Amino acid sequence: MLRDREIHRSITVAGMMAARWGFDLNVYWKYVSGYSSRRFAALPIDYPLGGFNTADLTLGRRFGMTKQTRLFAEVRNLANTPYSTVVGYPDYGRRISIGMEYSF
């Protein structure tokens, strides 16, 4: 097989979830190997993409008799590392979300 420079060689993901007393904690890590692409590029040159690590953290708490309501706080890209997987569409870094979800 020949190596295609426009396709990453590996994506590695690991995570951990813990739940106790209505609280839940989720920690995830992802690595995407480096590659290059011209797709969507204004100039016909290869742009370096991938080659990054990212980690996400979520903390939640369930409420109510049936535990249908959950409040959560989430931090994506904890290290605040800018990266790109498509030319012209970068991930600019850390993103913090706070929310509520209801299951029915």
C-alpha positions as a Markdown table, in Angstrom:
| # | Residue | x | y | z |
|---|---|---|---|---|
| 1 | Met | 0.0 | 0.0 | 0.0 |
| 2 | Leu | 1.1 | 3.5 | -0.7 |
| 3 | Arg | 1.0 | 6.3 | 1.9 |
| 4 | Asp | -1.6 | 9.0 | 1.1 |
| 5 | Arg | -0.3 | 12.4 | 2.5 |
| 6 | Glu | -3.9 | 13.7 | 2.6 |
| 7 | Ile | -5.0 | 11.0 | 5.1 |
| 8 | His | -3.8 | 10.8 | 8.7 |
| 9 | Arg | -2.1 | 7.7 | 9.8 |
| 10 | Ser | -3.7 | 7.4 | 13.2 |
| 11 | Ile | -6.4 | 8.7 | 15.5 |
| 12 | Thr | -6.0 | 7.6 | 19.1 |
| 13 | Val | -8.7 | 8.2 | 21.7 |
| 14 | Ala | -8.9 | 7.4 | 25.4 |
| 15 | Gly | -11.3 | 8.3 | 28.1 |
| 16 | Met | -12.6 | 7.8 | 31.5 |
| 17 | Met | -16.1 | 8.2 | 33.1 |
| 18 | Ala | -17.0 | 8.1 | 36.7 |
| 19 | Ala | -20.4 | 8.5 | 38.4 |
| 20 | Arg | -21.3 | 8.6 | 42.0 |
| 21 | Trp | -24.1 | 10.2 | 44.1 |
| 22 | Gly | -25.7 | 11.8 | 41.1 |
| 23 | Phe | -22.4 | 13.4 | 39.9 |
| 24 | Asp | -20.6 | 12.3 | 36.8 |
| 25 | Leu | -17.1 | 13.2 | 35.5 |
| 26 | Asn | -15.9 | 12.5 | 32.0 |
| 27 | Val | -12.3 | 13.0 | 30.8 |
| 28 | Tyr | -11.4 | 12.4 | 27.1 |
| 29 | Trp | -8.1 | 12.7 | 25.2 |
| 30 | Lys | -7.6 | 12.5 | 21.5 |
| 31 | Tyr | -4.5 | 12.5 | 19.2 |
| 32 | Val | -4.6 | 13.0 | 15.4 |
| 33 | Ser | -1.4 | 12.4 | 13.5 |
| 34 | Gly | -0.2 | 15.0 | 11.0 |
| 35 | Tyr | -1.1 | 15.1 | 7.4 |
| 36 | Ser | -1.5 | 17.7 | 4.6 |
| 37 | Ser | -4.1 | 18.7 | 2.1 |
| 38 | Arg | -4.9 | 21.1 | -0.7 |
| 39 | Arg | -8.6 | 20.6 | -0.6 |
| 40 | Phe | -10.5 | 24.0 | -0.1 |
| 41 | Ala | -7.2 | 25.9 | -0.3 |
| 42 | Ala | -6.9 | 29.1 | -2.2 |
| 43 | Leu | -3.3 | 28.4 | -3.3 |
| 44 | Pro | -2.3 | 25.0 | -4.9 |
| 45 | Ile | 0.1 | 24.1 | -2.0 |
| 46 | Asp | -0.1 | 21.4 | 0.7 |
| 47 | Tyr | -1.2 | 22.8 | 4.1 |
| 48 | Pro | -0.1 | 21.0 | 7.2 |
| 49 | Leu | -3.1 | 19.7 | 9.2 |
| 50 | Gly | -3.6 | 17.4 | 12.2 |
| 51 | Gly | -0.6 | 16.6 | 14.5 |
| 52 | Phe | -2.4 | 17.6 | 17.7 |
| 53 | Asn | -3.5 | 16.4 | 21.1 |
| 54 | Thr | -6.7 | 17.6 | 22.7 |
| 55 | Ala | -8.5 | 16.9 | 26.0 |
| 56 | Asp | -12.0 | 17.5 | 27.1 |
| 57 | Leu | -13.6 | 17.5 | 30.6 |
| 58 | Thr | -17.2 | 17.4 | 31.6 |
| 59 | Leu | -18.7 | 17.5 | 35.1 |
| 60 | Gly | -22.4 | 16.9 | 35.6 |
| 61 | Arg | -25.1 | 16.5 | 38.3 |
| 62 | Arg | -28.4 | 14.7 | 38.0 |
| 63 | Phe | -31.5 | 16.0 | 39.9 |
| 64 | Gly | -35.0 | 14.8 | 40.7 |
| 65 | Met | -36.6 | 11.6 | 41.8 |
| 66 | Thr | -36.0 | 9.9 | 38.5 |
| 67 | Lys | -32.7 | 11.8 | 37.7 |
| 68 | Gln | -34.1 | 13.1 | 34.4 |
| 69 | Thr | -32.6 | 16.6 | 34.8 |
| 70 | Arg | -28.8 | 17.1 | 34.5 |
| 71 | Leu | -26.8 | 20.3 | 34.9 |
| 72 | Phe | -23.3 | 20.2 | 33.4 |
| 73 | Ala | -20.2 | 22.2 | 32.8 |
| 74 | Glu | -17.9 | 21.2 | 29.9 |
| 75 | Val | -14.4 | 22.4 | 28.9 |
| 76 | Arg | -13.3 | 21.4 | 25.4 |
| 77 | Asn | -9.6 | 21.6 | 24.3 |
| 78 | Leu | -8.4 | 22.1 | 27.9 |
| 79 | Ala | -4.8 | 23.0 | 26.7 |
| 80 | Asn | -6.2 | 25.8 | 24.5 |
| 81 | Thr | -4.2 | 24.4 | 21.5 |
| 82 | Pro | -5.2 | 25.8 | 18.1 |
| 83 | Tyr | -5.4 | 23.1 | 15.4 |
| 84 | Ser | -7.0 | 22.4 | 12.1 |
| 85 | Thr | -8.3 | 19.3 | 10.4 |
| 86 | Val | -9.6 | 21.0 | 7.2 |
| 87 | Val | -7.9 | 23.9 | 5.4 |
| 88 | Gly | -9.7 | 27.2 | 6.4 |
| 89 | Tyr | -11.6 | 25.7 | 9.3 |
| 90 | Pro | -9.4 | 25.9 | 12.4 |
| 91 | Asp | -10.4 | 25.1 | 16.0 |
| 92 | Tyr | -9.4 | 28.3 | 17.8 |
| 93 | Gly | -8.9 | 26.8 | 21.2 |
| 94 | Arg | -10.6 | 26.3 | 24.5 |
| 95 | Arg | -14.4 | 26.3 | 24.6 |
| 96 | Ile | -16.5 | 26.4 | 27.9 |
| 97 | Ser | -20.1 | 25.3 | 27.9 |
| 98 | Ile | -22.6 | 25.3 | 30.8 |
| 99 | Gly | -26.1 | 23.8 | 30.3 |
| 100 | Met | -29.0 | 21.7 | 31.3 |
| 101 | Glu | -30.4 | 18.6 | 29.7 |
| 102 | Tyr | -33.6 | 16.8 | 30.3 |
| 103 | Ser | -34.2 | 13.1 | 29.4 |
| 104 | Phe | -37.7 | 11.8 | 28.7 |
